[in-house]
Structures are given as C-alpha cells and as structure tokens.
Amino acid sequence: MRLSRYFLPVLKENPSEAQIVSHRYMLRAGMIKQSAAGIYSWLPLGFKVLKKIEGIVHDEQIRAGHIPMQMPTMQSADLWRESGRYEAYGQEMLRMKDRHDRDMLFTPTAEELITDIFRSHVNSYKDLPLTMYQIQWKFRDEIRPRFGVMRGREFYMKDGYNFDLTKEDALHAYNRHLVSYLRTYERMGLQAIPMRADGGPIGGDYTHEFLVLADTGESEVFYDSAVTDLTFGDREIDYDSVEQCQGVLEEFTSKYARTDETHDAALFDEIPEERRRVARGIEVGQIFYFGTKYSEAMGANVQGPDGKQSPVHMGSHGIGVSRLLGAIIEASHDDKGIIWPEGVTPFHCGIVNLKQGDDEADAACEALYQALTAAGLEPLYDDRKERAGGKFATMDLIGLPWRITVGPRGLKNGVVELTSRRSGESEELSPEAAVQKIIEIYAKHPSSRGF
Amino acid sequence: MRLSRYFLPVLKENPSEAQIVSHRYMLRAGMIKQSAAGIYSWLPLGFKVLKKIEGIVHDEQIRAGHIPMQMPTMQSADLWRESGRYEAYGQEMLRMKDRHDRDMLFTPTAEELITDIFRSHVNSYKDLPLTMYQIQWKFRDEIRPRFGVMRGREFYMKDGYNFDLTKEDALHAYNRHLVSYLRTYERMGLQAIPMRADGGPIGGDYTHEFLVLADTGESEVFYDSAVTDLTFGDREIDYDSVEQCQGVLEEFTSKYARTDETHDAALFDEIPEERRRVARGIEVGQIFYFGTKYSEAMGANVQGPDGKQSPVHMGSHGIGVSRLLGAIIEASHDDKGIIWPEGVTPFHCGIVNLKQGDDEADAACEALYQALTAAGLEPLYDDRKERAGGKFATMDLIGLPWRITVGPRGLKNGVVELTSRRSGESEELSPEAAVQKIIEIYAKHPSSRGF
C-alpha cells in the first residue's frame, strides 16, 4: 500500500477521552473512531489488524478440529426463555421489538442458539464429538463503556461450543481448547496465562481465564513466577490424543495462577516467596465446561451406544478478538507508539523515502515495494512529500515492526537502512539483502490460510 | 475435511416452507438453518461458501484501489436525524433504546456514518480520491421475509462509498465500481447484467443494478439479447485510467437492459425483434452516484485547489453477499441439487470411497486426500460407512463440481473415476492424473488472497 492512497488519519494530539495507552494509540494511529459510547468504526489500519487476529484464531481452531460456522446477531427471545436467561441476563442485554412486536435481542453469547441447532440435527453419539465455533459481533450494553475496544459495547468475539457424550469426552474438548488458545496467543506475540476462574453467570465447574499481564488490566492476579517461563513453542500436538492435551493442561495449570475471584491466600503462601507475584491482567479468553446445564434445560439429548438417551455434555470457549488489539498494545508499546508483533502487524514493513521526488530514491523505493510484494508481503510505502521526521513519527506511532529507510546518501553507497521498531537498532544493507531479511523474518510468521 | 468429522446435516425431504429452489437446496444441503423469520444461522457448509464469496468481493475491491474497513452494526439515531432519514426510513429500520434510553438502530446501510468519518478527518482535495468499503451484517425488518437468504432480514452486504472533489471524478469512481463488479460476478461463475435502475430512497441520477437472469427473480427485465454475449474475461484493466473504465461502462451499458422500473417500451421496440427478451432477474448489486446529497446535509466539505470549500461528491455501491448464495444456486442447479461454480465451491472436490473399510480403497482415498491437500486444495472425503448410492446423492446435493470415486474394481486396473457435476461425464484416470487434473482446473480459479 502506498500511503498517499491510503486512509490513515493519524492524530498529533492525545485524545482527552482516552485513559489508557491502547485506547490512546488506537485513536492516534487512525485505527478506530468512536461512533457512539462503546461503539467503534474500524478504520482501515485497525480493520487490518482485526482481520489478522481473526485469521490466527480461525487457523488454530481449524487445526484443533473445530468447525467454523456463523450465527446471526439478532435472535428471538424465545430460545432465551427456554434456558431461563432472558429474564436473568439483566440490562446488559440489548432488547428490542421487531415490527410484528416480537421480542428480539442482540446476542451477547450463543449457548441457546447453538444448542437449538444441535438438538434439531443430532441425536446419536455416532455424530460426536462435535465442536463448532463462530467469530461474530456481540453486544453487551455496558453501563459505563470505557478503555476503547477493551470494554466496548459492540465487540468481536470467537465463541466455540463443544458437544460430547460424556464428561470425560467434554473435558478432552476443554483441554483441546486450552492447547489451541495457547498456540493462538503465542502466534500473536502474547503471553496469556491460563488462570483458574469463576464460573459466573454461564456457570461451570471447570473454567480457566487467559490473562495477559499488563499494568492496566482490570483484574488483580496472583501467580507463581515460574508460570511465565512456560511457552508452548512450536511443539507438535495431536489434538486427538487425550494424553497429550491433558499433559499440556497439567503443565500450564500446575503452577499457582489465579485472579482475585478465586485467589486462595493460604495456597499462595506455599509458593517460595521470591516467586510470588501480584500484578494486573487483561482477560483475553475463557474456557468453560458446564456439563448438561443447557442440554437439560433445552432437551438436547443423544442416544448412547447402550441405546439410552442422555443430555449432551457441553462447554463454551471464548476469545475476545476485538479486545485483543487493546491487549496486544497494552503489552507491546513505547512512548512513541505501538510495537506490533510480527504475527499481527497490519503491514509487514514500512518503506520511508527520505527524498520523495528524487529519481534515484523513488526508483529504489519502488523496487523494494515490488520485491516485497512479489514475495507475498505487504509493505506500507510512505510516498508522501513530507519531512523525514514526520514520516518516522508516523511509522513509530503505527508500530510496523520493520522499517526500510531509503535516502540519496545511502544509495550512493548502495545501501538502505533496516530498522527494528522493537530494539530501535538499524543496519545498513543492500536493498536485496534487506528484502531477503524481511522475507526470512516473516517465514516464521505465516499468514493465516483463511478458508 | 473428512465427512465423518464434519457437521453436514443434510435433509432427505423437501422442507415445506421453501418455495424456491435455492432456499430448498440450502436447507437440504445443511447450509443454513432458520432461527427466526428471515434470520439464519450459517451452518458449516453455508459459511464456507459465504466466505468464498466474501473473499472474491474483497479481492476485487482491493484490486480496484478501494480500501476495506468496518463500521458497527449498531448506530446512534443522531446521525440519521442529520440526514433526515431517521423518520423517513419507516418500519424496515430496526430501532431500539439502549439502557440509557438513547435511540439506537441496526444499520440497514451506512451513508451517514461513513460521511461522518469522512468529515471528521478529511478536509482537502489532496486526500481525494477516496473509496472505502465494508462487508458487514445489515438488518432490514422486511414485513414478509421469504425465499431464504434471498430476502432475509439479517443479511451480509458489501457497501462501498466514494468521495471525490468533482462530479467527473465521482463518475470515474462509479465506473471503477462497475468494472470491479463485472469481474466479481464472473469469478463467481455468474453473468450479472448491469441494468439502468431507479434511484429509490437513496436517491441518485446515475445508478445501475446488476441482475442475474433466473426464472425466480423478483424483477421483470427487458433486454437486448446481445447483452448476454458480453463477458469481461481476463482482460487487463488499469483502474486509474478514466478512459479504460469509461470504455467498459459504455460497452456493457450500450445495449438495452432495464428493469420494469425504468423500462421504456418505445426504446425496447427499436431492438430487432429476434433480440428482444423479457425475463426475470435477481438483483445482486447496485451502484449509485448521488452527488452532494449527504455531504450537503451533513457538512462534509473539502477545500479545492482554488482554496474554496465545496461539498464532496459521493456515491454508494452495494453487493448482496449473502443473497449471492441464493442467486448462484438459482442460476446453477439441477434436480439432484446444487452445482457450484469452481470459484465459490465450498470444497474443491469430493472423494467417494465405494468400500469404506477395504484396506486398498481406504489407502487410495487417503493418498488422494493427502495429495490434494498438499497442493493447497480442500477435498471433502466421504469416509462414512454408507451405501454408494447415499454417498453419491449427498455429493450431488451439496454440488461440489468434481468428484473422485474410488473402488476396489477400478483400483485393480490402477484407476479412479473423475466426474464432472455439471456435465455428469466421467473418465477413468490414474489417481495421480486425477489429482493433476483437479490442480489444473483450480489454477484458473485462484483462492482469495485475503488480507
């Protein structure tokens, strides 16, 4: 993309309404624009990151054997009356009547609807296990939306639902989700720690939240510092293997790590003092096993191998897709702007032309642009007639992890400058070597394969 | 995908509520499930096609230089009061109040919101031309939703908006949209004819609808049969070239083609009688130039090169993404089921194992599956222990354009059978040759590159 043809309305001033850094930078970098309290438009740069994150979530869910589909945002109230949640949900549910005076709602979550789909089509254990998920807009009418996309009213969420014959099978689905979530967050450059959580209004005995450590987190968290040494890395996993998935769960949940909701001071005190940590965290996902809560209420039964009918065992598993943009920025920024991890960056690298209009500099930038594009990468070429300082400030603010700077002086020596946004370090390289290095970097961060 | 692990709830019986073939086949092929009147869940197979269509729309919009972004589904009524459409829109607009008693609505279209984004950030001709678009869920509270996704209440739509300094520039944007739409529909295997249309409630002097000819279309159309000989094909186009885009417009709109809304009997009678056609069509897109209608009402002005402020010239351009599934099926089916064009098929080919459990047949199917997957294709392998007849019926119903049939008898001779869903013709080939042929077919139908 050539910046002269893009829509990137960066702001010079800090917007007064933004209290936390991610909100501030998302507004300043022209990623979002508020249209009503807690409701945002995703401007082109923000939309690109949102889609990168969505792509990674899809990849990892599909890899785990979970099946993508999509449910509508508008639902009839009837299903929610079956489960008893229509009245229970309270004012956070946005309700309305259609032109025929029927009660409708904007779905905040979809246990009822997916259970209805299941009971309409599945009635035998032979069709199990089954896990389906969607990534769809949700609405929660927060009384006080704030912190930008971190606590908005309209938000983008992945919600998945497993259906299994037995509790044991459902716990394997639970473990599969835990593993796939670990992979998902790591591909985004995030460390998200699974912490024992509270079931809340969805219910459930088995539930973990995934928290990203950040000073601006809404939750107080207590953990054994050994937990932050764990990484999933690029190990192979067979998602069908009960043992392997259980092993990962045990590895990642064996250390103490809890939010204030489930914190147990006595257990915490058993951790060696030098490893005890109290910090804040941002919740970016949650997995639940809640057994037969919805299947019993809604009559979602399956016939077992013994011919007997029993309610199906279920769980639901969420990732806050739009909220992740905020979480990633909270975890990865400096005083100049955002620092995108390679896995989610909207453009793979920036190209800054120090002397737009200079034939040689223009030609060199153009050649870099073509070479990177031909390699399947997407550069953002700042081809505007602006001062170098302004171009650097924009690149730093929007946080592309790599920048190639091209100027007449370097070109005389046959070099351009490759700069890491994260370390700030630069090296001089031939244009070909710079392209090669960018290609090598992104070979480790494959794009989402999509559908 | 292995069918034993997929969720494909096909129906044997014709659902009584479905009056047209696309609705019937989408229900029978397990693509959609109604959750409320005119509101559908997209089951896995339907979701895959929806995403293929979405991907093609994105590809072609990005190719034309249009910038993707996304606006929220929920909007405040305030902006719609500025344009005067809040009261004017009538009962098709789904309205509600949030917990703070503010008037909200589920957006049926987004001229107001995009104009608000524009006026907040752009005030000079130097930032023009600018075209942004989104693909987002919309809601229209139809009094009598029917025909499945063809006239649903919640629907998925591409809506794009151009901003230009002059009418002349805006008409170039209009022409760019016409060209990109021709390419879009052709990639989906559709012939969609641009027909002179009526401005309707959005207004506008320049507007064309794109109609797919089908007996079940809601519009009566009148055209010169010569228009159906036109194809865009794989010609190159420079979207920056005013002349090239204008040339395509003229080529594709020079022949008489109108809906009943704009039909002119006298003009129609000038066509040689043997070329006069009266038929029915399904509207799958519409482009508008409406000048300064919204920019004047909402104060979206830009400074021109002469220093003077003037309201920006705009247009809006829509493609009915979810409706396209219905239109494609109406245009491409037989009495056994759907026939997907290669560009949008949910799986590239089916693999039918005639003797599941037979070591040799299983191994051959597995090898085909691996070879196709390794080539970046997605086969659907029917690995269930079902009768061959049932497997064929399912494959025919869901409409994959190519099927490889594997059985012990053929394998003894070293062959499998490759069958075209469209022609019904089969040929015997070695498994390697069958894979190679599938690869060659899809080389002409590249996947959407996504973001």
PDB file of N, CA and C in Angstrom, chain A residues 267-304:
ATOM      1  N   LEU A 267      -2.915 -21.075  49.840  1.00  0.00           N
ATOM      2  CA  LEU A 267      -2.163 -21.769  48.780  1.00  0.00           C
ATOM      3  C   LEU A 267      -1.040 -20.882  48.237  1.00  0.00           C
ATOM      4  N   PHE A 268      -1.382 -19.624  48.049  1.00  0.00           N
ATOM      5  CA  PHE A 268      -0.407 -18.668  47.512  1.00  0.00           C
ATOM      6  C   PHE A 268       0.822 -18.603  48.409  1.00  0.00           C
ATOM      7  N   ASP A 269       0.587 -18.663  49.714  1.00  0.00           N
ATOM      8  CA  ASP A 269       1.705 -18.547  50.654  1.00  0.00           C
ATOM      9  C   ASP A 269       2.635 -19.752  50.617  1.00  0.00           C
ATOM     10  N   GLU A 270       2.150 -20.836  50.000  1.00  0.00           N
ATOM     11  CA  GLU A 270       3.024 -22.022  49.909  1.00  0.00           C
ATOM     12  C   GLU A 270       4.089 -21.865  48.825  1.00  0.00           C
ATOM     13  N   ILE A 271       3.883 -20.885  47.919  1.00  0.00           N
ATOM     14  CA  ILE A 271       4.887 -20.650  46.866  1.00  0.00           C
ATOM     15  C   ILE A 271       6.117 -20.020  47.516  1.00  0.00           C
ATOM     16  N   PRO A 272       7.314 -20.432  47.106  1.00  0.00           N
ATOM     17  CA  PRO A 272       8.512 -19.770  47.642  1.00  0.00           C
ATOM     18  C   PRO A 272       8.383 -18.256  47.461  1.00  0.00           C
ATOM     19  N   GLU A 273       8.724 -17.501  48.473  1.00  0.00           N
ATOM     20  CA  GLU A 273       8.423 -16.070  48.486  1.00  0.00           C
ATOM     21  C   GLU A 273       8.952 -15.331  47.258  1.00  0.00           C
ATOM     22  N   GLU A 274      10.162 -15.714  46.805  1.00  0.00           N
ATOM     23  CA  GLU A 274      10.752 -14.965  45.694  1.00  0.00           C
ATOM     24  C   GLU A 274      10.008 -15.203  44.383  1.00  0.00           C
ATOM     25  N   ARG A 275       9.126 -16.199  44.345  1.00  0.00           N
ATOM     26  CA  ARG A 275       8.361 -16.449  43.106  1.00  0.00           C
ATOM     27  C   ARG A 275       6.921 -15.943  43.194  1.00  0.00           C
ATOM     28  N   ARG A 276       6.525 -15.388  44.337  1.00  0.00           N
ATOM     29  CA  ARG A 276       5.149 -14.894  44.468  1.00  0.00           C
ATOM     30  C   ARG A 276       4.991 -13.561  43.750  1.00  0.00           C
ATOM     31  N   ARG A 277       4.001 -13.473  42.904  1.00  0.00           N
ATOM     32  CA  ARG A 277       3.767 -12.230  42.159  1.00  0.00           C
ATOM     33  C   ARG A 277       2.310 -11.785  42.311  1.00  0.00           C
ATOM     34  N   VAL A 278       2.147 -10.492  42.522  1.00  0.00           N
ATOM     35  CA  VAL A 278       0.817  -9.882  42.489  1.00  0.00           C
ATOM     36  C   VAL A 278       0.867  -8.822  41.390  1.00  0.00           C
ATOM     37  N   ALA A 279       0.002  -8.913  40.459  1.00  0.00           N
ATOM     38  CA  ALA A 279       0.067  -7.996  39.316  1.00  0.00           C
ATOM     39  C   ALA A 279      -1.348  -7.761  38.786  1.00  0.00           C
ATOM     40  N   ARG A 280      -1.423  -7.175  37.615  1.00  0.00           N
ATOM     41  CA  ARG A 280      -2.729  -6.976  36.995  1.00  0.00           C
ATOM     42  C   ARG A 280      -2.749  -7.664  35.629  1.00  0.00           C
ATOM     43  N   GLY A 281      -3.922  -8.061  35.225  1.00  0.00           N
ATOM     44  CA  GLY A 281      -4.026  -8.797  33.965  1.00  0.00           C
ATOM     45  C   GLY A 281      -5.271  -8.417  33.184  1.00  0.00           C
ATOM     46  N   ILE A 282      -5.160  -8.603  31.863  1.00  0.00           N
ATOM     47  CA  ILE A 282      -6.278  -8.351  30.949  1.00  0.00           C
ATOM     48  C   ILE A 282      -6.813  -9.695  30.492  1.00  0.00           C
ATOM     49  N   GLU A 283      -8.097  -9.918  30.674  1.00  0.00           N
ATOM     50  CA  GLU A 283      -8.680 -11.192  30.248  1.00  0.00           C
ATOM     51  C   GLU A 283      -8.887 -11.183  28.735  1.00  0.00           C
ATOM     52  N   VAL A 284      -8.304 -12.166  28.056  1.00  0.00           N
ATOM     53  CA  VAL A 284      -8.437 -12.228  26.593  1.00  0.00           C
ATOM     54  C   VAL A 284      -9.137 -13.505  26.120  1.00  0.00           C
ATOM     55  N   GLY A 285      -9.535 -14.342  27.074  1.00  0.00           N
ATOM     56  CA  GLY A 285     -10.240 -15.554  26.678  1.00  0.00           C
ATOM     57  C   GLY A 285     -10.699 -16.315  27.905  1.00  0.00           C
ATOM     58  N   GLN A 286     -11.632 -17.209  27.691  1.00  0.00           N
ATOM     59  CA  GLN A 286     -12.080 -18.040  28.805  1.00  0.00           C
ATOM     60  C   GLN A 286     -12.629 -19.338  28.245  1.00  0.00           C
ATOM     61  N   ILE A 287     -12.338 -20.431  28.927  1.00  0.00           N
ATOM     62  CA  ILE A 287     -12.902 -21.726  28.539  1.00  0.00           C
ATOM     63  C   ILE A 287     -13.737 -22.257  29.710  1.00  0.00           C
ATOM     64  N   PHE A 288     -14.837 -22.901  29.371  1.00  0.00           N
ATOM     65  CA  PHE A 288     -15.779 -23.444  30.363  1.00  0.00           C
ATOM     66  C   PHE A 288     -16.163 -24.869  30.022  1.00  0.00           C
ATOM     67  N   TYR A 289     -16.247 -25.698  31.016  1.00  0.00           N
ATOM     68  CA  TYR A 289     -17.049 -26.925  30.880  1.00  0.00           C
ATOM     69  C   TYR A 289     -18.235 -26.744  31.813  1.00  0.00           C
ATOM     70  N   PHE A 290     -19.442 -26.813  31.267  1.00  0.00           N
ATOM     71  CA  PHE A 290     -20.593 -26.627  32.163  1.00  0.00           C
ATOM     72  C   PHE A 290     -21.562 -27.799  32.124  1.00  0.00           C
ATOM     73  N   GLY A 291     -21.102 -28.937  31.575  1.00  0.00           N
ATOM     74  CA  GLY A 291     -21.900 -30.161  31.673  1.00  0.00           C
ATOM     75  C   GLY A 291     -23.213 -30.098  30.931  1.00  0.00           C
ATOM     76  N   THR A 292     -24.301 -30.380  31.618  1.00  0.00           N
ATOM     77  CA  THR A 292     -25.594 -30.537  30.951  1.00  0.00           C
ATOM     78  C   THR A 292     -26.539 -29.375  31.257  1.00  0.00           C
ATOM     79  N   LYS A 293     -25.978 -28.271  31.703  1.00  0.00           N
ATOM     80  CA  LYS A 293     -26.813 -27.124  32.080  1.00  0.00           C
ATOM     81  C   LYS A 293     -27.808 -26.717  30.983  1.00  0.00           C
ATOM     82  N   TYR A 294     -27.289 -26.515  29.767  1.00  0.00           N
ATOM     83  CA  TYR A 294     -28.192 -26.089  28.698  1.00  0.00           C
ATOM     84  C   TYR A 294     -28.894 -27.265  28.039  1.00  0.00           C
ATOM     85  N   SER A 295     -28.195 -28.380  27.915  1.00  0.00           N
ATOM     86  CA  SER A 295     -28.809 -29.522  27.224  1.00  0.00           C
ATOM     87  C   SER A 295     -29.999 -30.046  28.017  1.00  0.00           C
ATOM     88  N   GLU A 296     -29.938 -30.007  29.321  1.00  0.00           N
ATOM     89  CA  GLU A 296     -31.105 -30.444  30.114  1.00  0.00           C
ATOM     90  C   GLU A 296     -32.241 -29.455  29.982  1.00  0.00           C
ATOM     91  N   ALA A 297     -31.920 -28.162  30.097  1.00  0.00           N
ATOM     92  CA  ALA A 297     -32.986 -27.155  30.035  1.00  0.00           C
ATOM     93  C   ALA A 297     -33.665 -27.166  28.666  1.00  0.00           C
ATOM     94  N   MET A 298     -32.890 -27.488  27.633  1.00  0.00           N
ATOM     95  CA  MET A 298     -33.427 -27.353  26.277  1.00  0.00           C
ATOM     96  C   MET A 298     -33.658 -28.699  25.591  1.00  0.00           C
ATOM     97  N   GLY A 299     -33.485 -29.793  26.321  1.00  0.00           N
ATOM     98  CA  GLY A 299     -33.786 -31.108  25.753  1.00  0.00           C
ATOM     99  C   GLY A 299     -32.868 -31.521  24.622  1.00  0.00           C
ATOM    100  N   ALA A 300     -31.571 -31.266  24.773  1.00  0.00           N
ATOM    101  CA  ALA A 300     -30.609 -31.682  23.743  1.00  0.00           C
ATOM    102  C   ALA A 300     -30.001 -33.013  24.181  1.00  0.00           C
ATOM    103  N   ASN A 301     -30.653 -34.087  23.762  1.00  0.00           N
ATOM    104  CA  ASN A 301     -30.246 -35.426  24.185  1.00  0.00           C
ATOM    105  C   ASN A 301     -29.655 -36.209  23.039  1.00  0.00           C
ATOM    106  N   VAL A 302     -28.786 -37.142  23.387  1.00  0.00           N
ATOM    107  CA  VAL A 302     -28.275 -38.065  22.370  1.00  0.00           C
ATOM    108  C   VAL A 302     -28.432 -39.492  22.876  1.00  0.00           C
ATOM    109  N   GLN A 303     -28.552 -40.377  21.894  1.00  0.00           N
ATOM    110  CA  GLN A 303     -28.626 -41.790  22.233  1.00  0.00           C
ATOM    111  C   GLN A 303     -27.203 -42.337  22.342  1.00  0.00           C
ATOM    112  N   GLY A 304     -26.916 -43.028  23.431  1.00  0.00           N
ATOM    113  CA  GLY A 304     -25.585 -43.610  23.623  1.00  0.00           C
ATOM    114  C   GLY A 304     -25.478 -44.981  22.984  1.00  0.00           C
TER     115      GLY A 304
END
